[in-house]
PDB file of C-alpha atoms in Angstrom:
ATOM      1  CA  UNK A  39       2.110  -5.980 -39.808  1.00 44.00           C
ATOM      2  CA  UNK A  40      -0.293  -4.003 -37.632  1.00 45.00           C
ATOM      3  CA  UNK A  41       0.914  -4.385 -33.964  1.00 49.00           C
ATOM      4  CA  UNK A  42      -2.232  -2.095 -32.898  1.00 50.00           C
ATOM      5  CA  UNK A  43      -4.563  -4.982 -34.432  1.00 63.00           C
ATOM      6  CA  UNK A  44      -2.812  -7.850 -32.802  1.00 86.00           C
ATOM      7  CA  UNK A  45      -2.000  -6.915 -29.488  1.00 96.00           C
ATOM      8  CA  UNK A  46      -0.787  -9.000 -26.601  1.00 98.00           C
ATOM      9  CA  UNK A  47      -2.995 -10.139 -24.066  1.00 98.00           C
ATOM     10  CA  UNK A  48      -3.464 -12.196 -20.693  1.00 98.00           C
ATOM     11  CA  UNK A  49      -3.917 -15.275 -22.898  1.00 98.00           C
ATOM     12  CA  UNK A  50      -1.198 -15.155 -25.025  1.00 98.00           C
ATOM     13  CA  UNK A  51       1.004 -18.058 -24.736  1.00 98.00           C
ATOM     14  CA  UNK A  52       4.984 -16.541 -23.638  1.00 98.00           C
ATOM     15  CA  UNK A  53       6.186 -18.811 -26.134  1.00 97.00           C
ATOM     16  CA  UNK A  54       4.524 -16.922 -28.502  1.00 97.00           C
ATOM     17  CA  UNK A  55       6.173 -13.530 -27.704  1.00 97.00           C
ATOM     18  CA  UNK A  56       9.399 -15.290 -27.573  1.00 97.00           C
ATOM     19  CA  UNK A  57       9.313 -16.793 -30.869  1.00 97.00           C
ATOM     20  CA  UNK A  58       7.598 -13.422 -32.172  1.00 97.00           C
ATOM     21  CA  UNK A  59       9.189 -12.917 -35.389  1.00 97.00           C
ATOM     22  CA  UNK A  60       8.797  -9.006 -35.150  1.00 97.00           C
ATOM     23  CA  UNK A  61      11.788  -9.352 -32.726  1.00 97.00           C
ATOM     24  CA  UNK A  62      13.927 -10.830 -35.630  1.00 95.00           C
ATOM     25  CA  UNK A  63      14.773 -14.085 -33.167  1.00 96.00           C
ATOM     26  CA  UNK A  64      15.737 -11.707 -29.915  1.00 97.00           C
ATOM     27  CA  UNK A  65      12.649 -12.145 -28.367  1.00 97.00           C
ATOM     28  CA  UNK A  66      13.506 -14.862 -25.885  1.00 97.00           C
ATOM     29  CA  UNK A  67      15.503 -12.226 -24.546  1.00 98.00           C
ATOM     30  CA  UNK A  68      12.552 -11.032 -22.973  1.00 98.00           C
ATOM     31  CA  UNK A  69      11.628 -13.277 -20.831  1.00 97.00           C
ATOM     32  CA  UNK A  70      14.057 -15.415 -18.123  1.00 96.00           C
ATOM     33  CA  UNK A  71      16.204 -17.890 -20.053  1.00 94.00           C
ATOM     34  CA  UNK A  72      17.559 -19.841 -17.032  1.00 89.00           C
ATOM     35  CA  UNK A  73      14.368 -20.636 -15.650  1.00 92.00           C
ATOM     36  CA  UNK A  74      11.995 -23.352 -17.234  1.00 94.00           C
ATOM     37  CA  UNK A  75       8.618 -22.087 -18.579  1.00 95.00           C
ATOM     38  CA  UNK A  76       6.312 -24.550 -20.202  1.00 96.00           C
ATOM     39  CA  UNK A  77       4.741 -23.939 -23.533  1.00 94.00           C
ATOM     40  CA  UNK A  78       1.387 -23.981 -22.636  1.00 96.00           C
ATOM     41  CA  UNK A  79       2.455 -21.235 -20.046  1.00 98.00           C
ATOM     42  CA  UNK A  80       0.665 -17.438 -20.775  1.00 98.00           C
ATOM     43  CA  UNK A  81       1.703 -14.128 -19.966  1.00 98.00           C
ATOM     44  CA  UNK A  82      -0.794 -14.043 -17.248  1.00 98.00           C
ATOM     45  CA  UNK A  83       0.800 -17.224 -15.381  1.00 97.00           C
ATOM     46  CA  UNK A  84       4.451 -14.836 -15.748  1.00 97.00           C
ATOM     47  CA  UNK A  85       4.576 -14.550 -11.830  1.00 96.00           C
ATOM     48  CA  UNK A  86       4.978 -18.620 -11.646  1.00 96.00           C
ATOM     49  CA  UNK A  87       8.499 -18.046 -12.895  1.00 96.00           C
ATOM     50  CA  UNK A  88       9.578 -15.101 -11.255  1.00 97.00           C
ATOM     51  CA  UNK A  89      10.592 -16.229  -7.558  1.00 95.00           C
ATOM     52  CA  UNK A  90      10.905 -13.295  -5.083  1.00 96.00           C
ATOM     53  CA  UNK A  91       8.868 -10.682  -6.588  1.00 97.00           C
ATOM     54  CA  UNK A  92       5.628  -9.343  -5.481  1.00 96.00           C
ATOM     55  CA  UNK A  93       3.084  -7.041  -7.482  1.00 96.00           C
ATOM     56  CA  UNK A  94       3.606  -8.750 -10.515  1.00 97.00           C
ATOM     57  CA  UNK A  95       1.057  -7.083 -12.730  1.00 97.00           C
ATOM     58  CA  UNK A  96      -0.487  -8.860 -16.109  1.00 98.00           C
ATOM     59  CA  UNK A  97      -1.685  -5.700 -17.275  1.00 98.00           C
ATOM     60  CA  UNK A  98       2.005  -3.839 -16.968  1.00 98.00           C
ATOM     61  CA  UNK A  99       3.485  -7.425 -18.461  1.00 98.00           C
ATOM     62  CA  UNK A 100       1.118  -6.653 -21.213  1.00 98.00           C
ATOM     63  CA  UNK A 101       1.729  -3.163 -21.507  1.00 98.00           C
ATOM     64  CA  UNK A 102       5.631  -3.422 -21.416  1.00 98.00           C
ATOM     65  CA  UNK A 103       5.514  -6.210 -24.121  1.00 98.00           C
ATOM     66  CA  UNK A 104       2.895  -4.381 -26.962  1.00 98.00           C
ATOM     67  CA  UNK A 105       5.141  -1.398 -26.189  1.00 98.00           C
ATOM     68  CA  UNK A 106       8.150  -3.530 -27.831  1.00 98.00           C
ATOM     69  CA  UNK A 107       6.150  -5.177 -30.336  1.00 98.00           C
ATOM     70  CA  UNK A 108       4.909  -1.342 -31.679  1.00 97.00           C
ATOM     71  CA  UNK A 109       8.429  -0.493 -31.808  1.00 98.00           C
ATOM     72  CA  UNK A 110       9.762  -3.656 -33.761  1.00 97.00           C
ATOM     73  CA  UNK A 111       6.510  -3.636 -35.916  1.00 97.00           C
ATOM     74  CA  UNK A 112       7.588   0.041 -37.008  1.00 97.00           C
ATOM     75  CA  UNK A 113      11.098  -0.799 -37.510  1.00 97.00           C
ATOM     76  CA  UNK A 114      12.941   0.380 -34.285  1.00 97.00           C
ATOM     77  CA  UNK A 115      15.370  -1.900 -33.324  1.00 97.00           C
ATOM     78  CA  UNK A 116      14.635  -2.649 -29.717  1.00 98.00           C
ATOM     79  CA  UNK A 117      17.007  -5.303 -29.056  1.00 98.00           C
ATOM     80  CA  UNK A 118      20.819  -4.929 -29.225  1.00 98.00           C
ATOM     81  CA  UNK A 119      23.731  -6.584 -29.143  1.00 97.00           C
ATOM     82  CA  UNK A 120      26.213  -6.389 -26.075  1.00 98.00           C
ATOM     83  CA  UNK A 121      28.976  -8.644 -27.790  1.00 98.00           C
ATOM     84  CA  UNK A 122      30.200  -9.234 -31.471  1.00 97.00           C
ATOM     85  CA  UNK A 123      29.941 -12.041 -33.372  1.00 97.00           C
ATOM     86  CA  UNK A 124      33.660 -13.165 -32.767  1.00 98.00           C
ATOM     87  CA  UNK A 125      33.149 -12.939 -28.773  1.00 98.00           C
ATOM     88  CA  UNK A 126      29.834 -14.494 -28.955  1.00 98.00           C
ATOM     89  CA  UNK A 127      31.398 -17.810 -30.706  1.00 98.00           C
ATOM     90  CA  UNK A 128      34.287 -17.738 -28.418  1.00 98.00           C
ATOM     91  CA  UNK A 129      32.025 -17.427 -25.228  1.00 98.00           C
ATOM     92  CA  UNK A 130      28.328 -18.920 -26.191  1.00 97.00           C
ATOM     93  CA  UNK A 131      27.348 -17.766 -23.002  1.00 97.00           C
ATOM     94  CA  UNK A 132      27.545 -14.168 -24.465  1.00 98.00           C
ATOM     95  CA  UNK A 133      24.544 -14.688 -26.856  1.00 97.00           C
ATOM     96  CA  UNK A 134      22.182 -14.750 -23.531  1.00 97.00           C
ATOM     97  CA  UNK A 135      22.888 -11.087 -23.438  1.00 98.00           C
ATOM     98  CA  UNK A 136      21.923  -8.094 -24.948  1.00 98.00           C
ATOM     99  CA  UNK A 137      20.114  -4.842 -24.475  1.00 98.00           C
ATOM    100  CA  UNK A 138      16.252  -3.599 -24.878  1.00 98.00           C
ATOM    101  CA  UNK A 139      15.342  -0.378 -25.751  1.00 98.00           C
ATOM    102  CA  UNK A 140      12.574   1.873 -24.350  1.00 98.00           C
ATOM    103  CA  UNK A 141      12.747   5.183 -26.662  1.00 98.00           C
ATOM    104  CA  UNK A 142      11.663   8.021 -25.268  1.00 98.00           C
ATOM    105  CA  UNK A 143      12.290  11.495 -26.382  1.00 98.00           C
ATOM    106  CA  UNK A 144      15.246  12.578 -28.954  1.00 97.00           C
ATOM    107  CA  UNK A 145      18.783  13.642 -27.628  1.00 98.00           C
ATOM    108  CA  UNK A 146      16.977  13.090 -23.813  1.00 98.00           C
ATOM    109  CA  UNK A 147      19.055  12.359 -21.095  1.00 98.00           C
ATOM    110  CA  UNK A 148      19.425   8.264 -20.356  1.00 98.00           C
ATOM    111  CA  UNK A 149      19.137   5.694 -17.548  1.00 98.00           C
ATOM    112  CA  UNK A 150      20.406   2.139 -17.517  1.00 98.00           C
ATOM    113  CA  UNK A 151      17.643  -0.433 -15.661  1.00 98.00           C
ATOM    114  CA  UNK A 152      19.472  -3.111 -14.051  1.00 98.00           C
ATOM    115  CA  UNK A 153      16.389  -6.465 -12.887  1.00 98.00           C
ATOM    116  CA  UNK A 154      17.206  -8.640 -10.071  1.00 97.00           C
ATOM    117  CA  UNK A 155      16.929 -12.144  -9.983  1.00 97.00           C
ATOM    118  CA  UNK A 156      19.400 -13.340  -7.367  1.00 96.00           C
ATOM    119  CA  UNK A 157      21.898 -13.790  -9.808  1.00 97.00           C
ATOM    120  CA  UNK A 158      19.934 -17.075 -10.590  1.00 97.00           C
ATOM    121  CA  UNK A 159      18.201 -15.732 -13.685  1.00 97.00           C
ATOM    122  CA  UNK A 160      16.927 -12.108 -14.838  1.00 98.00           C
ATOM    123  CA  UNK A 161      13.819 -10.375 -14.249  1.00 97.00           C
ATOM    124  CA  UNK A 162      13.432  -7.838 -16.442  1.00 98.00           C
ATOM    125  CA  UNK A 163       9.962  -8.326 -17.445  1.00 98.00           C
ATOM    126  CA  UNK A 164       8.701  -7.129 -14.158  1.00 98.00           C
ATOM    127  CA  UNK A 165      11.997  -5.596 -12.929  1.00 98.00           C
ATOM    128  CA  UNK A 166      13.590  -3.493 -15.285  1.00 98.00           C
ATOM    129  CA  UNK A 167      10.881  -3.678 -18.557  1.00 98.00           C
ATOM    130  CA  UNK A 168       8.424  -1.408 -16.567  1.00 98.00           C
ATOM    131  CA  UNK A 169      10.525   0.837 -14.673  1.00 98.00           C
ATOM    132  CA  UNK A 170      12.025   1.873 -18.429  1.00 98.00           C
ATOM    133  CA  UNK A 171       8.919   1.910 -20.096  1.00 98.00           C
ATOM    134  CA  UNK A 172       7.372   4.414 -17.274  1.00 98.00           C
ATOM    135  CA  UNK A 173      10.801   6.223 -17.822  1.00 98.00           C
ATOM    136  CA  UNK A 174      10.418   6.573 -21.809  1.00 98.00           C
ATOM    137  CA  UNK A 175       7.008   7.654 -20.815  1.00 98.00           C
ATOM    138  CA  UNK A 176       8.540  10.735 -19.126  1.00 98.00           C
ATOM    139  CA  UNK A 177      11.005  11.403 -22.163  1.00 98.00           C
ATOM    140  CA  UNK A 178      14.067   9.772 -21.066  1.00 98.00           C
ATOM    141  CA  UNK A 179      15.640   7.252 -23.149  1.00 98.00           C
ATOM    142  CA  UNK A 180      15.956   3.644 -20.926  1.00 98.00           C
ATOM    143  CA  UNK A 181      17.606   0.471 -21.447  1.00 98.00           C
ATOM    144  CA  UNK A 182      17.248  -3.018 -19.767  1.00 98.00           C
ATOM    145  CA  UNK A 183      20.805  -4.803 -20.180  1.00 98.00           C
ATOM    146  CA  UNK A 184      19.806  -8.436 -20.194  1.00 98.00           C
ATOM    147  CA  UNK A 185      22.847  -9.947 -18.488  1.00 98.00           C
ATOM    148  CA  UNK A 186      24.519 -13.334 -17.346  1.00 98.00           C
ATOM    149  CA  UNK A 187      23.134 -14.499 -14.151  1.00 97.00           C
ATOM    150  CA  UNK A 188      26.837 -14.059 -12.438  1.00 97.00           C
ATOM    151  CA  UNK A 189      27.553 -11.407 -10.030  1.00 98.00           C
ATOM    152  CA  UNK A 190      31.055 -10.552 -12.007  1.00 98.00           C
ATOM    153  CA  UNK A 191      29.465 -11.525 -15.105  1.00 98.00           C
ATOM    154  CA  UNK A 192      26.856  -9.739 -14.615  1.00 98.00           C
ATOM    155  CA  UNK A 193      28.926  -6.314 -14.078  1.00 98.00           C
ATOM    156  CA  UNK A 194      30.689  -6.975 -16.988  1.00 98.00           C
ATOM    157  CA  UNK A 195      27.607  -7.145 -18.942  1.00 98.00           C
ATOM    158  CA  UNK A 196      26.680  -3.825 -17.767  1.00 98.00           C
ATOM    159  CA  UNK A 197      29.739  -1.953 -18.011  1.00 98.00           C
ATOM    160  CA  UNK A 198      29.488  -3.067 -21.633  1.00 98.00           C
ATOM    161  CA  UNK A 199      26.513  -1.396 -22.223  1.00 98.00           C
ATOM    162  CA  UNK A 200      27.513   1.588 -20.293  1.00 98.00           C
ATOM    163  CA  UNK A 201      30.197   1.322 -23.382  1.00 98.00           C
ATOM    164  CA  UNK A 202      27.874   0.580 -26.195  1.00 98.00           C
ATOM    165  CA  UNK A 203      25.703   3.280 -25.789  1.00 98.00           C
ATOM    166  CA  UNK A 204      28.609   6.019 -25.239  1.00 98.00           C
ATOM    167  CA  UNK A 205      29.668   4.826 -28.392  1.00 98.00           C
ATOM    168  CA  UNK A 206      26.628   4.895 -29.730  1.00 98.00           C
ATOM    169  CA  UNK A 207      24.814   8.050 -28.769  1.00 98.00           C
ATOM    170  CA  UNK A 208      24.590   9.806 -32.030  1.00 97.00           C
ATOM    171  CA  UNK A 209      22.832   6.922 -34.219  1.00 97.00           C
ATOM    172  CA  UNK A 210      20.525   6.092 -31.226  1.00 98.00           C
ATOM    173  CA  UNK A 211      19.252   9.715 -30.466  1.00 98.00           C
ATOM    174  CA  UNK A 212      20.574   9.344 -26.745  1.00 98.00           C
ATOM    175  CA  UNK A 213      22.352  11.391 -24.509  1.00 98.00           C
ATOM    176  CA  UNK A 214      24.806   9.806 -21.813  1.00 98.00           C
ATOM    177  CA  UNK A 215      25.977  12.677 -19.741  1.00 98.00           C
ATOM    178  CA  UNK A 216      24.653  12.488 -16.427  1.00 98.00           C
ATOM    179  CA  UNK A 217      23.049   8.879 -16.997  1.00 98.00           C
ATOM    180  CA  UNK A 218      21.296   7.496 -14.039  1.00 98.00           C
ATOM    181  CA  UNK A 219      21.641   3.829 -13.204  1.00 98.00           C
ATOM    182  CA  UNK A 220      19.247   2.011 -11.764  1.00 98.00           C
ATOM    183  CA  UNK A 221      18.625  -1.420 -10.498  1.00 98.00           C
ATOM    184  CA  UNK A 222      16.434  -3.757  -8.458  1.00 98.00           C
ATOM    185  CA  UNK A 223      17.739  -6.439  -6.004  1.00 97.00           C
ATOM    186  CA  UNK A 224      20.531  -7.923  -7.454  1.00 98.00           C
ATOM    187  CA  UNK A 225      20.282  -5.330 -10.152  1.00 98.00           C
ATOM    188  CA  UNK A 226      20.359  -2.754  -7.432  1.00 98.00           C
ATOM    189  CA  UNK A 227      24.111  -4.045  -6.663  1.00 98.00           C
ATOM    190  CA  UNK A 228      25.150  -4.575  -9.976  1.00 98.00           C
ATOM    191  CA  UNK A 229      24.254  -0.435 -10.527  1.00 98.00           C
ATOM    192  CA  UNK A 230      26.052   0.215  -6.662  1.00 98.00           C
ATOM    193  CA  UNK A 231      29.339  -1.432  -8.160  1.00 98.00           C
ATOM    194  CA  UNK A 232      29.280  -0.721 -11.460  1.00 98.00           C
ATOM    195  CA  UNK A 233      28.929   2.795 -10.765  1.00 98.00           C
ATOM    196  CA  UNK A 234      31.078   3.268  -7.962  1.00 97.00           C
ATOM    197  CA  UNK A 235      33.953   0.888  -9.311  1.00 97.00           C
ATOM    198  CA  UNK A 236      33.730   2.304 -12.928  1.00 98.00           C
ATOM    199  CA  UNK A 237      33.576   0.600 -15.990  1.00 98.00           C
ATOM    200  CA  UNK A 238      37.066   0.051 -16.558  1.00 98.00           C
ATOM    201  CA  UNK A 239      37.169  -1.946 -12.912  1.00 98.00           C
ATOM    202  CA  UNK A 240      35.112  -4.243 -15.175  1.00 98.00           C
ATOM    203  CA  UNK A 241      37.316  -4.833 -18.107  1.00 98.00           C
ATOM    204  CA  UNK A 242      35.873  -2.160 -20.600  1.00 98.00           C
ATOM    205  CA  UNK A 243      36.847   1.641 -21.440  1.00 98.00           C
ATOM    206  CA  UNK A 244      36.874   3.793 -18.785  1.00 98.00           C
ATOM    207  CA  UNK A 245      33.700   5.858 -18.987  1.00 98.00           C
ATOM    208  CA  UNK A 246      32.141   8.499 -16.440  1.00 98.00           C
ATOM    209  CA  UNK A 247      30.222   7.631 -13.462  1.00 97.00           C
ATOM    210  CA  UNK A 248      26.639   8.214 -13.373  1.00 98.00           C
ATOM    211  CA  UNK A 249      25.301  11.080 -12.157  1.00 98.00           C
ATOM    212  CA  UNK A 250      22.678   9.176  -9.985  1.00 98.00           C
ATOM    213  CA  UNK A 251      22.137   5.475  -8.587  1.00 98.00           C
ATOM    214  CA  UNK A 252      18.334   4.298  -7.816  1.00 98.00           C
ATOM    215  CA  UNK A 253      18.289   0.902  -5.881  1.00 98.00           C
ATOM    216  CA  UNK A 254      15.349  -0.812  -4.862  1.00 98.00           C
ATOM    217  CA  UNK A 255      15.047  -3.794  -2.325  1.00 98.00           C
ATOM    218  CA  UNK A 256      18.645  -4.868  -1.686  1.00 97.00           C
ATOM    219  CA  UNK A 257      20.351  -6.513   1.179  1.00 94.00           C
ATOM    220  CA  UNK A 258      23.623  -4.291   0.205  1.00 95.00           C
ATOM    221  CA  UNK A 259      25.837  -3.145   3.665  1.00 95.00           C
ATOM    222  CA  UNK A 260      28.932  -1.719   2.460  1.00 94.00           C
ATOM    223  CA  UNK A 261      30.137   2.068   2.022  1.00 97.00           C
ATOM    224  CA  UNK A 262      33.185   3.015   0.767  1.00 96.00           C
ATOM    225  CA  UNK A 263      32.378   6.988   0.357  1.00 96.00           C
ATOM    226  CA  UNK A 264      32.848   5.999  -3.336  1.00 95.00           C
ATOM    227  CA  UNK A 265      29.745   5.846  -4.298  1.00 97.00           C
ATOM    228  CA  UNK A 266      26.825   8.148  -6.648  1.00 98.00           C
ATOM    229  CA  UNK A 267      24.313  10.172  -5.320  1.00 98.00           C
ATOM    230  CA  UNK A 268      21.891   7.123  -4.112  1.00 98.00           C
ATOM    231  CA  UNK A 269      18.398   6.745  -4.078  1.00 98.00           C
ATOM    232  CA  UNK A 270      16.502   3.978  -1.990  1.00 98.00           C
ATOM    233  CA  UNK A 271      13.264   2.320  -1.541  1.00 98.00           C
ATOM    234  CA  UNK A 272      11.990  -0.632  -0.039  1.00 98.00           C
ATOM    235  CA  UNK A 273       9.046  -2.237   1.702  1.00 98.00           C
ATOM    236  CA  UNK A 274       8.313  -2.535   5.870  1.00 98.00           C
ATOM    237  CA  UNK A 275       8.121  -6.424   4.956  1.00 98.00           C
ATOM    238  CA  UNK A 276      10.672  -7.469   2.602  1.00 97.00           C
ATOM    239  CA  UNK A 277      11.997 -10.890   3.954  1.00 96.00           C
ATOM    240  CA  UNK A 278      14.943 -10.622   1.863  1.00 97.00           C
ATOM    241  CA  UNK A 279      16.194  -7.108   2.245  1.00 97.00           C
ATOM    242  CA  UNK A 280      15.661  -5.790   5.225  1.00 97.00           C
ATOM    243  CA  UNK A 281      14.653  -1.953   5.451  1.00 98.00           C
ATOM    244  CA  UNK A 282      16.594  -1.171   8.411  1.00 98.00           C
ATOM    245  CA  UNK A 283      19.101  -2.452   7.198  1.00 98.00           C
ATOM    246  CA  UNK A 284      18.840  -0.226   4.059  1.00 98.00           C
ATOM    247  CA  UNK A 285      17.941   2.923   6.052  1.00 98.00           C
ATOM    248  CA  UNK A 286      21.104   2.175   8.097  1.00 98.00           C
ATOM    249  CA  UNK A 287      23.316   2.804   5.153  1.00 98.00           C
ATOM    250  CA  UNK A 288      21.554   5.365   3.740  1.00 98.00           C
ATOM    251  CA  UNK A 289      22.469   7.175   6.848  1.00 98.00           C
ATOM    252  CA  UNK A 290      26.123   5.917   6.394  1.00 98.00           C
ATOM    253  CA  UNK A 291      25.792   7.373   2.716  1.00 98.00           C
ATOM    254  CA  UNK A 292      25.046  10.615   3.967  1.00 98.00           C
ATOM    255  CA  UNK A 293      27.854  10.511   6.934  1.00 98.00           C
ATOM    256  CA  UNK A 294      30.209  10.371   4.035  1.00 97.00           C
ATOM    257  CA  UNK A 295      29.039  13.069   2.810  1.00 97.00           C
ATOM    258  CA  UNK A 296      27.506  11.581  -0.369  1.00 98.00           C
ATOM    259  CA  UNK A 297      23.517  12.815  -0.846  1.00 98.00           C
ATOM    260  CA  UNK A 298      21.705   9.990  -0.130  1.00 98.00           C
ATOM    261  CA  UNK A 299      17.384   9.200   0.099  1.00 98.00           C
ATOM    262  CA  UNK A 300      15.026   6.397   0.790  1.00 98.00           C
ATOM    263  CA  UNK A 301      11.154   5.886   0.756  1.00 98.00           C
ATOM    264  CA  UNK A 302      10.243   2.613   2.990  1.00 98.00           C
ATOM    265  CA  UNK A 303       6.528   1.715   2.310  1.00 98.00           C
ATOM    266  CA  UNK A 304       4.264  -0.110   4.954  1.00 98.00           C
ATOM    267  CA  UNK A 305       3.539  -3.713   4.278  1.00 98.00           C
ATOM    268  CA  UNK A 306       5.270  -4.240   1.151  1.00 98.00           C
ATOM    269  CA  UNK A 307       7.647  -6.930   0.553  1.00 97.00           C
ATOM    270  CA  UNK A 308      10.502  -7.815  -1.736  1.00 98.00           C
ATOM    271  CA  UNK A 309      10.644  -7.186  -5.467  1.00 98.00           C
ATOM    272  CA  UNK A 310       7.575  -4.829  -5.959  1.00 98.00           C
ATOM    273  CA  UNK A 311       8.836  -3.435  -8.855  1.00 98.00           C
ATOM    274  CA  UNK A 312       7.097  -0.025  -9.318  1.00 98.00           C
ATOM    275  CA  UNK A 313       4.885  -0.549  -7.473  1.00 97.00           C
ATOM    276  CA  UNK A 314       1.817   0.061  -9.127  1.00 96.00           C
ATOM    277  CA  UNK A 315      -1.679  -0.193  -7.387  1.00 97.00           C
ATOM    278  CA  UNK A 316       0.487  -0.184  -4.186  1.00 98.00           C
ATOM    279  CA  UNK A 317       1.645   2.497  -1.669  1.00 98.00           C
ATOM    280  CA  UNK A 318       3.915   2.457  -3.244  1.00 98.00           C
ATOM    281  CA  UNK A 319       2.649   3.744  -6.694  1.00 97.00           C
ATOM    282  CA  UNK A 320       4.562   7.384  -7.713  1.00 97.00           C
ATOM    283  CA  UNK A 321       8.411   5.916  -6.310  1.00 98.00           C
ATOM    284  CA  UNK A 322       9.703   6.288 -10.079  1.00 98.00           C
ATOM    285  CA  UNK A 323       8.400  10.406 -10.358  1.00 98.00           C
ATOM    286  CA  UNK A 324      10.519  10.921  -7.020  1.00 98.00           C
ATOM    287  CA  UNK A 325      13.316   9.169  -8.113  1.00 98.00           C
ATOM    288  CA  UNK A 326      13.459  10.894 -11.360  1.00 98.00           C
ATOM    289  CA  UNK A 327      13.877  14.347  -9.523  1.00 98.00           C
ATOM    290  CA  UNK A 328      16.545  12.981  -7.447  1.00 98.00           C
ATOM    291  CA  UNK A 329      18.349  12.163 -10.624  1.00 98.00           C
ATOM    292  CA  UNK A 330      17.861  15.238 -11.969  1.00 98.00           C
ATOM    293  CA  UNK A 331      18.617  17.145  -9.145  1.00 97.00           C
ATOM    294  CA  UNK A 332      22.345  15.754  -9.593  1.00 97.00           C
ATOM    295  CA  UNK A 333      21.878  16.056 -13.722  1.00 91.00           C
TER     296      UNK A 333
END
């Protein structure tokens, strides 16, 4: 099969991706499985199903997806398992998880892309997909953990993949130390507690904290001087998190002595992802040296 001939486009029904058998029957991980999309539904209608965010971009939703369908079409997985066989059948709910792949360069350094989605469903196709894809376009090696829609759950979901790929570095040409995690909305506090908590607070291994947090539009208040190095951005009118709120504990962040950023863009408003076309176009580049600042 010849991805480059059949592309994705505007038009193309998401049923169509999801059932795409390049994706070896993963690929309605892609998309949000606890929200209802008809099957007449195309990728260009994908911001009817994804409350909260802004921005949402057909030509990045294409983009993102032809990316993965290159990938699976030359025989990289892109799709992984968080859970075995065995804990899948005794918890169903586990096979609405798993975790996408963005490659970028050999033995590069990695970052972890948590979506949002209120804990109601996950976003990933405009709030993790692109971030990673922009990342692999730099080099690095990012993954989207598609996760259950559970604040606990959800942590758990990640700290397994934090676990997986420690395990796994060799075979998938990654390298963990000094992993970034980052995460929007409600992904933005799954990568705040995950990596200030630890892994093992979660029920896994014990594995190190990352070197660097990035969190984008969350309500989040608390400090407990526990935390990463943290990196913030937001928008001037984001209904949901509010961007004094976030430059307040940024501030807090760096009374406790923990180095601590944030970018707060005019006029935008909640879930911009990265902000492409915007003002805020360029957040992920600054990010990425804040990361590697503390790499």
């Amino acid at each position: 099969m010849n991805s480059a001939n059949h592309p994705y486009m505007a038009e193309t029904k998401i049923q169509n991706v999801a059932s795409d058998p390049v994706f070896q029957g993963k690929g309605r991980l892609i998309f949000p499985l606890y929200r209802t999309i008809p099957s007449g539904a195309a990728l260009s209608d994908m911001g009817d199903y994804l409350p909260w965010y802004s921005n949402i971009r057909t030509d990045v939703t294409t983009a993102v997806l032809n990316r993965l369908k290159e990938d699976a079409a030359a025989g990289k997985q892109v799709i992984y398992p968080l859970y075995d066989e065995a804990e899948m059948q005794q918890d169903p709910e586990k096979r609405n998880t798993g975790l996408v792949f963005f490659r970028g360069k050999k033995g590069a350094k990695t970052a972890i892309v948590n979506a949002g989605g209120g804990f109601m469903y996950v976003g990933a196709i405009h709030d993790s997909f692109p971030h990673a894809l922009a990342l692999s376009e730099l080099g690095y090696n990012a993954f989207c953990p598609i996760y259950r829609p559970d604040a606990q759950l959800a942590c758990e979901d990640l700290s397994r993949a934090i676990v997986f790929l420690f395990a796994h570095q060799k075979e998938l040409g990654i390298d963990m130390n000094h992993y970034s995690l980052w995460g929007g909305s409600a992904g933005a506090r799954m990568a705040d507690w995950v990596g200030m908590y630890g892994t093992a607070a979660f029920g896994e291994q014990d594995k190190p904290r990352p070197a660097a947090i990035v969190m984008a539009y969350t309500g989040l208040s608390e400090v407990t001087g526990k935390e990463p190095p943290t990196y913030s951005v937001v928008g001037t009118s984001d209904g949901i998190a509010s961007y004094r709120g976030m430059q307040y504990r940024t501030q807090q962040l760096s009374k406790a002595g923990i180095d601590a950023e944030i970018e707060v863009f005019p006029g935008l408003s909640h879930g911009f992802g990265t902000g492409k076309g915007t003002v805020a176009d360029g957040w992920i580049n600054r990010a990425v040296k804040f990361w590697e600042k503390h790499s």
